[in-house]
Coordinates of C-alpha atoms in Angstrom, one line a residue:
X89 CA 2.3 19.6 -50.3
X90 CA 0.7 21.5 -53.2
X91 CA -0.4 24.9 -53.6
X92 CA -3.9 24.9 -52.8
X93 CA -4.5 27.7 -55.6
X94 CA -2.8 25.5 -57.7
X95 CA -4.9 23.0 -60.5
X96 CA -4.1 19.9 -61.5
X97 CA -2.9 20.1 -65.0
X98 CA -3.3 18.0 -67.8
X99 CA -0.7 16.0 -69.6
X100 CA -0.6 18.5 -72.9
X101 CA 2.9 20.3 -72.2
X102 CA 5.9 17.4 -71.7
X103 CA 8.5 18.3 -69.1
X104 CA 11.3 17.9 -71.8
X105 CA 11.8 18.4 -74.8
X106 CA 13.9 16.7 -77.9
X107 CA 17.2 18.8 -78.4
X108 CA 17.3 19.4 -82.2
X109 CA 20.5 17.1 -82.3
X110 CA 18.7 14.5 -82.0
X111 CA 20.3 12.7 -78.4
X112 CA 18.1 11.2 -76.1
X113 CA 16.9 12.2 -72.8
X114 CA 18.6 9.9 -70.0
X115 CA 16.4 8.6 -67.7
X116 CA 17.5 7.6 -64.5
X117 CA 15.1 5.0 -62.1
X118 CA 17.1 5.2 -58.6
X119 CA 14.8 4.2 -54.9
X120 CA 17.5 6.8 -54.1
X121 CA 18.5 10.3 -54.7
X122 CA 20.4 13.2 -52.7
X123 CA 19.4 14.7 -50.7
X124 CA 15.9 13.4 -50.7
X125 CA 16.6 10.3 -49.8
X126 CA 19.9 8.8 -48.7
X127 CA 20.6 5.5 -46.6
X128 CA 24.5 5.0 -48.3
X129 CA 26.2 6.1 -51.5
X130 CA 24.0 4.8 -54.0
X131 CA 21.8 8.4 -53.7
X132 CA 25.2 10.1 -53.7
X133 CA 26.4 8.5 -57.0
X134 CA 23.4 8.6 -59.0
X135 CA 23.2 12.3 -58.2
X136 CA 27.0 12.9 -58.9
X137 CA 26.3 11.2 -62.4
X138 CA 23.0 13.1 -63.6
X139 CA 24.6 16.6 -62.2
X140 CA 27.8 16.2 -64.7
X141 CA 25.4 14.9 -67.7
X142 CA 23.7 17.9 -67.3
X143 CA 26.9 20.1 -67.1
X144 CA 28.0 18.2 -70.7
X145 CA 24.8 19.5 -72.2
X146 CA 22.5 16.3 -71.8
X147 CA 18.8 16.2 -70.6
X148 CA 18.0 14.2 -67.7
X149 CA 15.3 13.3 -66.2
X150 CA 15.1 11.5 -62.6
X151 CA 12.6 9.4 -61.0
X152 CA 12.6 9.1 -57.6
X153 CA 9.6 7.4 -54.9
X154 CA 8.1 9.9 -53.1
X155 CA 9.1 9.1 -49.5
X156 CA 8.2 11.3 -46.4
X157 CA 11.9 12.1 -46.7
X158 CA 11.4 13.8 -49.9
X159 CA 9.2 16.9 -47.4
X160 CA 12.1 17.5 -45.4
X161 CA 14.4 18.9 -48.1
X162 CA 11.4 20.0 -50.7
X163 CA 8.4 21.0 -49.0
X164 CA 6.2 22.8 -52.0
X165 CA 5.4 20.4 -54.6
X166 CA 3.6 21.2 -57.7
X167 CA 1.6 18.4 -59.7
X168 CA 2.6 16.9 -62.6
X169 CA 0.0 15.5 -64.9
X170 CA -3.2 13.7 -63.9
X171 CA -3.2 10.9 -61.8
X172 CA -3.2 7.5 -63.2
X173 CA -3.6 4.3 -62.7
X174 CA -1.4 1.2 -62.4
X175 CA -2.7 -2.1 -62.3
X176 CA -0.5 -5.4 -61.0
X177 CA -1.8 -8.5 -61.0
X178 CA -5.2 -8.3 -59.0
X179 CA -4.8 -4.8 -57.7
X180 CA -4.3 -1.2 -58.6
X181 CA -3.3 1.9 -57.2
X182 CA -3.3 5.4 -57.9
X183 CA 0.0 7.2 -59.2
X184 CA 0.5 11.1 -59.0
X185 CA 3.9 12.8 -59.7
X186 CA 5.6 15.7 -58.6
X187 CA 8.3 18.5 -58.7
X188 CA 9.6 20.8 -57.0
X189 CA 7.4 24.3 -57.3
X190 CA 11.6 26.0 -57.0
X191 CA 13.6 23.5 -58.4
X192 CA 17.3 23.8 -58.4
X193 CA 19.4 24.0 -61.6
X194 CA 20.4 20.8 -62.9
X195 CA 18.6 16.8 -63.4
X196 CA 15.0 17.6 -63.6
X197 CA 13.9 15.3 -60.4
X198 CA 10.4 13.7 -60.8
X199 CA 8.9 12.1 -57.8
X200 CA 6.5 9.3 -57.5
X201 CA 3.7 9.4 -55.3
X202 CA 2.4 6.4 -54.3
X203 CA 1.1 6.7 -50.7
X204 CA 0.2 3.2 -49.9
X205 CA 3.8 2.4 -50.8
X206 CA 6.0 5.1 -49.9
X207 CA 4.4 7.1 -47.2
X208 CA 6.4 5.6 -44.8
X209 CA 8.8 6.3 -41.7
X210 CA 11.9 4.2 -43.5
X211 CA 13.3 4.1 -47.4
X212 CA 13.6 0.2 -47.4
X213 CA 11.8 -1.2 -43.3
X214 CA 11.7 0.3 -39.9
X215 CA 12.8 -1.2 -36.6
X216 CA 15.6 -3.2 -37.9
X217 CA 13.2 -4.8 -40.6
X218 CA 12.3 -4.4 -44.2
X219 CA 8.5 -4.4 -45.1
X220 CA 7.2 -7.2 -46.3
X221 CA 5.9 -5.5 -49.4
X222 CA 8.7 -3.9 -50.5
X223 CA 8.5 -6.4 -53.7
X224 CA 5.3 -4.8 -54.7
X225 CA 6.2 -1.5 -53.8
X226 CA 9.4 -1.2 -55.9
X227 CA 7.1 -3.2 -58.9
X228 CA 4.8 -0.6 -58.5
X229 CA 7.6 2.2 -58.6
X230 CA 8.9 0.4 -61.5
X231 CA 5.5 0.2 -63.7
X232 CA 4.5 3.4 -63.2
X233 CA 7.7 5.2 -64.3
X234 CA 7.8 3.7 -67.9
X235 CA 4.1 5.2 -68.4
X236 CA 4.9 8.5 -66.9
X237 CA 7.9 8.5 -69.7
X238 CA 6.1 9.5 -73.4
X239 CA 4.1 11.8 -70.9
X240 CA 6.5 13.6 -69.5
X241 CA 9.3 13.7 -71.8
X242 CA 9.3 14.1 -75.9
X243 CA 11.3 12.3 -78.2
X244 CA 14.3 9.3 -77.5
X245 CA 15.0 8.4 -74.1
X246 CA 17.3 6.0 -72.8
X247 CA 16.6 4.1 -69.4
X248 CA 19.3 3.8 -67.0
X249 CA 17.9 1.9 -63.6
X250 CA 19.8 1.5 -60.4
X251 CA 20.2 -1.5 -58.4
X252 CA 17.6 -4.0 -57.8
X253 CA 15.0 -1.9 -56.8
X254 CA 14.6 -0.4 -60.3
X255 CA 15.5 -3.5 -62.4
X256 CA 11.8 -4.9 -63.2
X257 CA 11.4 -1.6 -65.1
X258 CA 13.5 -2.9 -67.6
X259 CA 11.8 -6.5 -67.7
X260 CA 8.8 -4.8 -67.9
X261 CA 9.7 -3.1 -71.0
X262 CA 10.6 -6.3 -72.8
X263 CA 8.0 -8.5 -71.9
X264 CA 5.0 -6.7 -71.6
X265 CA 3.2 -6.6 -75.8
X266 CA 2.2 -2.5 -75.2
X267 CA 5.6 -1.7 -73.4
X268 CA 7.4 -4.1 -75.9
X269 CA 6.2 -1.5 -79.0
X270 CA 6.4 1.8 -77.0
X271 CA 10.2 1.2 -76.2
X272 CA 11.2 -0.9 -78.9
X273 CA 14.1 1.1 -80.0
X274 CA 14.8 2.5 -76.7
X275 CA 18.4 1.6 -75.1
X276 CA 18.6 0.1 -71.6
X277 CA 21.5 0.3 -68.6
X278 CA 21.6 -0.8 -65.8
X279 CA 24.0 -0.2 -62.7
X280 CA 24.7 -2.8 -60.0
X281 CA 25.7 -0.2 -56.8
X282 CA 26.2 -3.3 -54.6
X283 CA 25.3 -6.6 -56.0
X284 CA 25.1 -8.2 -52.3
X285 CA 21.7 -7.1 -52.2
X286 CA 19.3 -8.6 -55.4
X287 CA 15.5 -8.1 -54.0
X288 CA 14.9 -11.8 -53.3
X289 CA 11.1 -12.4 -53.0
X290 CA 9.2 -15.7 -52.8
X291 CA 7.6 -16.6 -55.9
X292 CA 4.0 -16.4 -54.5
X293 CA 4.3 -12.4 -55.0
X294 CA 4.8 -13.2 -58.6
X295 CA 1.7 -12.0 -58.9
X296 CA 1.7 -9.3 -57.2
X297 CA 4.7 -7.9 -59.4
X298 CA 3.3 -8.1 -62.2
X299 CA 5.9 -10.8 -63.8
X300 CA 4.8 -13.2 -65.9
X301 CA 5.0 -16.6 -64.9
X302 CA 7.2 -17.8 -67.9
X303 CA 9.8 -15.8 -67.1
X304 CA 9.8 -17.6 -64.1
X305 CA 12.8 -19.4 -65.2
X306 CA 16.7 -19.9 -64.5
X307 CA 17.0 -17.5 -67.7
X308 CA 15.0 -14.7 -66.6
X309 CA 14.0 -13.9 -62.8
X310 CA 14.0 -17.1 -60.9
X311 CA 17.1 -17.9 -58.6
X312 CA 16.8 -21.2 -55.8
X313 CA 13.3 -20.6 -56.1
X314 CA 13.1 -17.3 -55.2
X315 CA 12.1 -14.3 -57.7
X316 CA 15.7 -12.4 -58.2
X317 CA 14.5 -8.7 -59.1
X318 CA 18.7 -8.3 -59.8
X319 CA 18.5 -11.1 -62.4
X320 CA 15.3 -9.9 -63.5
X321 CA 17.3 -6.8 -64.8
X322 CA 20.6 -8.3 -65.9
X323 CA 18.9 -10.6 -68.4
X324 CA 16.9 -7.6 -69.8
X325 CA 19.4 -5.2 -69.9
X326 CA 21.3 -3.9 -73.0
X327 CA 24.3 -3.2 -71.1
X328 CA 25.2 -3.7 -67.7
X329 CA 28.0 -1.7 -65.3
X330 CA 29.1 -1.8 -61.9
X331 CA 31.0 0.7 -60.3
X332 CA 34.9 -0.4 -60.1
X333 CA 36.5 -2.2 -63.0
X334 CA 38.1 -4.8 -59.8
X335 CA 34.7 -5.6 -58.8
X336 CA 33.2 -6.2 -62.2
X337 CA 35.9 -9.2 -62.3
X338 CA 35.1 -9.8 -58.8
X339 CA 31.4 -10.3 -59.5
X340 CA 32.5 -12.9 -62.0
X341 CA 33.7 -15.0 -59.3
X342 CA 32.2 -17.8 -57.1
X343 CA 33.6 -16.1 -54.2
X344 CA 32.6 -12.3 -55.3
X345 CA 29.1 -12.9 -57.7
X346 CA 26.6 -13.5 -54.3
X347 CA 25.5 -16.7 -56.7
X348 CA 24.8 -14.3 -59.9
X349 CA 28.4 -15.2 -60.8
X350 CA 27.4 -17.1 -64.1
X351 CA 24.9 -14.3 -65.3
X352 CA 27.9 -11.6 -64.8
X353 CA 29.9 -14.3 -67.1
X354 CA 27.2 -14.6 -69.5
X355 CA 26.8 -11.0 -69.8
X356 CA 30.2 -11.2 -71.5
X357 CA 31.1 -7.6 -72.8
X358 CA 28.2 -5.9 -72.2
X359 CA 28.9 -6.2 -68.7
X360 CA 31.8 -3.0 -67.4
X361 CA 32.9 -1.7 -64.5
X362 CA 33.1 2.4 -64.1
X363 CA 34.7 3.9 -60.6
X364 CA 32.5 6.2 -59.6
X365 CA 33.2 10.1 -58.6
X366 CA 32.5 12.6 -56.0
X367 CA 31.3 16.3 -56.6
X368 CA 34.9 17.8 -56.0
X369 CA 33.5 21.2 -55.3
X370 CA 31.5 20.1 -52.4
X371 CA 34.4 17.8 -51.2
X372 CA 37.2 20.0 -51.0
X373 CA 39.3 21.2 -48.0
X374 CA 40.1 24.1 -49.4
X375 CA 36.6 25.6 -49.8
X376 CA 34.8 23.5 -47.8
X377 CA 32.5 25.7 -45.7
X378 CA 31.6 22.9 -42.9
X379 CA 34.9 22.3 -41.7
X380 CA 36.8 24.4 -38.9
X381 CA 39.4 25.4 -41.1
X382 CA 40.1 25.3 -44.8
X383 CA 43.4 23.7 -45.7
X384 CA 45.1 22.6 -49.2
X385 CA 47.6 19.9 -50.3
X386 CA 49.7 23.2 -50.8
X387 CA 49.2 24.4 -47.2
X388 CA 47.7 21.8 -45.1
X389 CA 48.7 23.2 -42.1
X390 CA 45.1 24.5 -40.6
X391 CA 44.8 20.2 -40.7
X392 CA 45.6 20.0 -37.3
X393 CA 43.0 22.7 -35.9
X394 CA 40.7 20.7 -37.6
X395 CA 41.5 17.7 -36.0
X396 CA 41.6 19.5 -32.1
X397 CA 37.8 20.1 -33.5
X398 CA 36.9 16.8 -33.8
X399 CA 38.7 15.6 -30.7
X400 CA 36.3 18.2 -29.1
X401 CA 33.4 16.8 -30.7
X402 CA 34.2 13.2 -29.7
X403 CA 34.9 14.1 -26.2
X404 CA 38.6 12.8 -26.6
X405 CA 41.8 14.6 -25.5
X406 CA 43.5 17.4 -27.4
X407 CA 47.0 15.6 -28.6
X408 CA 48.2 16.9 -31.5
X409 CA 50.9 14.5 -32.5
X410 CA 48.4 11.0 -31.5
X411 CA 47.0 9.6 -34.2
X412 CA 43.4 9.9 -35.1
X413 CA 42.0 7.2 -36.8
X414 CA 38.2 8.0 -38.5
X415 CA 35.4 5.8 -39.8
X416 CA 32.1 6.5 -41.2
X417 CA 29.6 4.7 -43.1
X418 CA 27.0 1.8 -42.5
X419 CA 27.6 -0.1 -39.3
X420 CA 27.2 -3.3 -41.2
X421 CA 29.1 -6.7 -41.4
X422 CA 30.1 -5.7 -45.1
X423 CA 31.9 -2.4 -43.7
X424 CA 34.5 -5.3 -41.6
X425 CA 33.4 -4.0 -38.0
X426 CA 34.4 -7.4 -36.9
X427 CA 37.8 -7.2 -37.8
X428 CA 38.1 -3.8 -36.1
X429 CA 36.6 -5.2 -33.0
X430 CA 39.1 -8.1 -32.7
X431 CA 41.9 -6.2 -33.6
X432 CA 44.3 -6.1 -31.1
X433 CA 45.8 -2.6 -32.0
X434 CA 42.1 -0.7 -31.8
X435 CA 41.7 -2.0 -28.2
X436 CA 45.7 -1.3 -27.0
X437 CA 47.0 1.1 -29.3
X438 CA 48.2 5.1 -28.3
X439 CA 45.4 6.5 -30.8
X440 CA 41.9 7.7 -31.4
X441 CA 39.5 6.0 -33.5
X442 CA 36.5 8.2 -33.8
X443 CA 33.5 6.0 -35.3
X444 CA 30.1 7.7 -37.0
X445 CA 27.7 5.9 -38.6
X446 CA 24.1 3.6 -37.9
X447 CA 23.3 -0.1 -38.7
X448 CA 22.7 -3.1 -36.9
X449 CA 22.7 -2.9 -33.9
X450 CA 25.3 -5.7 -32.4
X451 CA 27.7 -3.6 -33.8
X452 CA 26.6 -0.4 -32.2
X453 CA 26.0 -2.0 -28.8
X454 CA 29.8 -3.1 -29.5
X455 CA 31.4 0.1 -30.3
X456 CA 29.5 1.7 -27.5
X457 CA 31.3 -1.1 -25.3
X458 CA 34.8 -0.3 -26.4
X459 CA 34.1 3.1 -26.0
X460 CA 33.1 2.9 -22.7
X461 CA 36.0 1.2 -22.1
X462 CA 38.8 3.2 -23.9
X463 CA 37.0 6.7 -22.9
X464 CA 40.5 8.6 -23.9
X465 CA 40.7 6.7 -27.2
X466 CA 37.9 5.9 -28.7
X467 CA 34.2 8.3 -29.2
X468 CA 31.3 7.1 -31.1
X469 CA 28.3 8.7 -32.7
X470 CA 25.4 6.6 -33.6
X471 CA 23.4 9.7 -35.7
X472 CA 24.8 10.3 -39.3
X473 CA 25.0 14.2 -40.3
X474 CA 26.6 15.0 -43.6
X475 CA 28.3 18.0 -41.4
X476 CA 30.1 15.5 -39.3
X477 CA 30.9 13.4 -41.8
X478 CA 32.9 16.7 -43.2
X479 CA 34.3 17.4 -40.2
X480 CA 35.7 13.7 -40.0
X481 CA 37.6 13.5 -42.8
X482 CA 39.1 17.2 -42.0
X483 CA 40.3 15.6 -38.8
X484 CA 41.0 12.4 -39.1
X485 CA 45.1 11.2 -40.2
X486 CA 44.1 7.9 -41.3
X487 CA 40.3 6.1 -42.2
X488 CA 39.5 2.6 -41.7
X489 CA 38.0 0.4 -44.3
X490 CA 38.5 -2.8 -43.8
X491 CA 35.7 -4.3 -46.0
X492 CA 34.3 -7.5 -47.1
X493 CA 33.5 -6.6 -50.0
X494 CA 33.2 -2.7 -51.2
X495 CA 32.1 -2.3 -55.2
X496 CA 33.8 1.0 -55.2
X497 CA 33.1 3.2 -52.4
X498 CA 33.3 6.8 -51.5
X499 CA 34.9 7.2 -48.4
X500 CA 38.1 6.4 -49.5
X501 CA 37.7 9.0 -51.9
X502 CA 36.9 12.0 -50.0
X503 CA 39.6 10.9 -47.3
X504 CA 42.1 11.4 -49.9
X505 CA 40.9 14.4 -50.8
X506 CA 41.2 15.5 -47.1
X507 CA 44.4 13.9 -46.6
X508 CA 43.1 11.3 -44.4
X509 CA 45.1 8.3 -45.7
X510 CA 42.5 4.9 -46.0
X511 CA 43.8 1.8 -44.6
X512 CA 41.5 -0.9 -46.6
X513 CA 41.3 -4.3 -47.9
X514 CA 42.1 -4.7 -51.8
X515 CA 38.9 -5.8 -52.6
X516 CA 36.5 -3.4 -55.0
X517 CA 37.2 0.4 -55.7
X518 CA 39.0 0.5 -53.0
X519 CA 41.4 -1.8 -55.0
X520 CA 41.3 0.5 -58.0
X521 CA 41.5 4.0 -56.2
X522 CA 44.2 3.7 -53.2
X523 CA 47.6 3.3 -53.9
X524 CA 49.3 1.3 -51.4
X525 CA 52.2 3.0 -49.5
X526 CA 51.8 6.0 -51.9
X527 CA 47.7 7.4 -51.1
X528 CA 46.9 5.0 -48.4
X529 CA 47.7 1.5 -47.1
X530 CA 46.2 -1.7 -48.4
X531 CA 46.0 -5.5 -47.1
X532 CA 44.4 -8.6 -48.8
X533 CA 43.5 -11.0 -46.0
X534 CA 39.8 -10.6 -43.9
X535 CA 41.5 -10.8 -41.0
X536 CA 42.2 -8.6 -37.9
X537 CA 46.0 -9.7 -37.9
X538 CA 46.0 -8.3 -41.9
X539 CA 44.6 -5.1 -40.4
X540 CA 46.7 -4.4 -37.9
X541 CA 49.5 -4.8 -39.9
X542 CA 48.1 -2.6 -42.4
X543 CA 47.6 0.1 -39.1
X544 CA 51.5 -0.5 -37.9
X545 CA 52.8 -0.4 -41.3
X546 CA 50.5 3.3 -42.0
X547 CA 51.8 4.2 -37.9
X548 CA 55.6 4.1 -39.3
X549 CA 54.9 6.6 -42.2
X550 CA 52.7 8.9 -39.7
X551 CA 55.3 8.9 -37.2
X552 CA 58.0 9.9 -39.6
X553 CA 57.0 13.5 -41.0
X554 CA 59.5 13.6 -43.6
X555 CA 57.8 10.3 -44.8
X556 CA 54.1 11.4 -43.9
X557 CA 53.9 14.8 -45.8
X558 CA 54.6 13.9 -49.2
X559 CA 52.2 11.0 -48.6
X560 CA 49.2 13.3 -47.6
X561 CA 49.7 15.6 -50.6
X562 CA 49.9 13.2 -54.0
X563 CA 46.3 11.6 -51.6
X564 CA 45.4 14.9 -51.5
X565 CA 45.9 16.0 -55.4
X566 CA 44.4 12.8 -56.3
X567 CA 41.5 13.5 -59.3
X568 CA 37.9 11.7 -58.3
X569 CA 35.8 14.2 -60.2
X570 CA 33.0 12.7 -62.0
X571 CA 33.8 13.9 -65.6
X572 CA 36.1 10.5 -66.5
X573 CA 33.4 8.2 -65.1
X574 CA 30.5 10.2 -67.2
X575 CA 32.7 9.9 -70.5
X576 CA 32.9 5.8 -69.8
X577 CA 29.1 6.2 -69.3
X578 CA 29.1 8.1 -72.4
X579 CA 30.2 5.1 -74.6
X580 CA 28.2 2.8 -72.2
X581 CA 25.2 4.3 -73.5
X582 CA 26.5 4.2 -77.6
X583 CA 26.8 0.5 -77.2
X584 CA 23.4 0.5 -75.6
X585 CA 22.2 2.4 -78.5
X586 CA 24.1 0.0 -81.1
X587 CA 22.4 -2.7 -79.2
X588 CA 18.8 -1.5 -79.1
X589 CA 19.1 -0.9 -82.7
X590 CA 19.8 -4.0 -84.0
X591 CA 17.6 -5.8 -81.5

């Protein structure tokens, strides 16, 4: 992992520097990061976000666990620091950190090493189950990232954590007396990626965490009994965001809050929601170097050699005028699998649904079923590759997302860009992003009946060209790029600021 020639420095030279203005380094805690490690978008949007900082002239630092992952895409490592020591309740454990020895341009990417934690074969479980110390390992991830901080970095910072995994860093930095003083002026944000899943632990590993038992309370970090390490970072945060303005009502909501629905209200206006972006340089047809043929919302006619490719790929038949319907993601109830598996029109229809993605595994046996039994019209593959994924939205004439619940999504994003019209529920950022009748089609009900008469309604445009084409090409010259969101963040992070200074 290291250069054996290479010593272990000391902590006298920080990894960044003040800029004379003045502006603080942002500090992003994520448990994921592309391409390191990636099991949905949340790696893709943190890395989206800290790449256009950087382009606007801001220093930022990442922290990221330091999963077996991390070797595949950054296999020379040089030390940073000593190693040091971070105790949790009984127990302590030893803490080394890491960069790349050839780092690429842009975030400066730190990574954690903590092998009794994160040497593992799985980001989160293995098998189809989490570990059963992931509590302690993301409380350990947490604690030692606020002291690598004033060692690694010189002058203001401002904390921006990521989902629950992150979120005891910013209890941590309020309750405990040293933390308390060394980031006592320091601003705080943090990002709810997908509030459906909070870190619930039982409150015997309170310990074990590190939390103190008086915040043990409705208030702080309790929730039906259970430690909440969401709620542990809502109530400590200066401002909060989630990543749609539709879903930032929605989590206000009995039916949409996942029972944090009264900490979302009491957040009041510190609590926003920001639609997140997608690198448009790396998703565009035009350029895109991954796809069979380039094409533009100018000239999209090499669409159609692109989708003979992925018929190929899928084992389906050639048929140039049937429609191809795509889906990728996690193969998870949120996703609405079970609607596409009772729909009527998925197992009768003339078309091609082509379905990539992994998850649990009723779902795969089930898609595996139907294609078995629709071998002409329906191909499945069960092993995620970003290359795929780009050659699925090249091909595809319409996506399927009928979600539960989606806090913004990407998909729908990049199929617009690829002219791959989304059919989706008008829940989230899918609400917020897809035009109905105009960039995509959109239903309200969970429902297979609601879906299919989202796919009928989308089959009458596709079947009409003169209706179809001008359709594809305003979905196609729709704007995702991540430079509006990281100007909302922009004045996210003053109000922080305001906040932490009259704290």
């Amino acid at each position: 992992m290291t250069s054996p020639s290479m010593p272990t420095p000391s902590w006298g030279s920080p990894l960044v520097r003040a800029p004379q203005s003045g502006a603080p380094t942002i500090v992003h805690l994520t448990a994921e990061y592309s391409p390191y490690a990636r099991s949905g978008g949340l790696a893709e949007a943190v890395m989206g976000l800290a790449n256009v900082q950087v382009r606007d002239g801001a220093n930022v630092v990442v922290f990221v666990p330091l999963y077996r992952t991390v070797r595949d895409h950054a296999p020379d490592l040089a030390p940073l620091g000593r190693p040091i020591t971070v105790s949790l309740g009984f127990r302590s454990e030893e803490v080394r950190f890491f960069r790349e020895v050839h780092a690429p341009k842009g975030p400066k990417v730190v990574f954690v090493d903590i092998p009794a934690a994160f040497a593992r074969g799985g980001l989160y479980g293995e098998g189809g189950r989490d570990y059963a110390d992931n509590a302690r390992r993301f409380a350990l991830y947490s604690r030692a990232v606020l002291d690598a901080i004033p060692r690694l970095i010189a002058g203001p910072v401002l904390v921006h954590a990521h989902d629950w995994h992150a979120s005891l860093a910013l209890m941590y930095m309020r309750s405990y007396a040293d933390l308390r003083e060394r980031f006592a002026d320091t601003p705080t944000v943090l990002t709810v990626h997908n509030g459906g899943y909070q870190g619930h632990f039982p409150a015997s590993q309170l310990n074990d965490c590190g939390i103190p038992p008086e915040l043990f309370t409705f208030r702080h970090v309790e929730w039906y009994g259970l430690i909440n390490f969401l709620k542990a970072g809502l109530t400590h945060a200066d401002m909060v965001v989630t990543v749609s303005p539709n879903h930032a009502t929605e989590l206000r909501t009995a039916d949409g809050g996942f029972g944090l629905q009264e900490v979302f209200q009491w957040l009041g206006n510190r609590f926003t929601g920001i639609v997140n972006g997608i690198d448009q340089t790396v998703w565009n047809p035009a350029t895109d170097d991954q796809i069979t043929a380039n094409y533009s919302a100018d000239d999209p006619s090499n669409k159609s050699r692109c989708k003979s490719a992925l018929q190929r790929s899928f084992g389906l038949p050639q048929r140039k005028r049937t429609p191809l319907f795509g889906f990728t993601g996690r193969m998870v109830t949120q996703k609405g699998l079970d609607l596409v598996l009772k729909s009527h029109l998925v197992w009768n229809l003339d078309a091609q649904f082509v379905f990539m993605g992994a998850g649990e595994a009723k779902y795969e046996r089930a898609l595996t079923a139907l294609a078995r039994a629709r071998p002409q019209h329906v191909g499945v593959q069960l092993d995620f590759t970003d290359r795929l994924e780009h050659r699925l939205m090249a091909g595809a004439d319409l996506f399927l997302m009928p979600s539960q619940y989606e806090p913004c999504g990407l998909t729908q994003l990049r199929a617009q860009r690829y002219g791959a019209l989304p059919i989706g529920r008008q829940v989230g950022g899918i609400a917020d992003t897809v035009e109905d009748d105009a960039t995509g089609f959109l239903f309200d009900e969970f429902d297979a009946q609601a879906l299919d008469h989202a796919i009928s309604r989308a089959l009458a445009r596709f079947h009409d060209p003169m209706a179809w084409a001008p359709r594809m090409k305003t979905a196609m010259r729709r704007d995702f790029g991540w430079e509006r969101s990281a100007e909302r963040y922009a004045e996210v992070y003053r109000r922080a600021a305001n906040i932490a200074r009259t704290r």
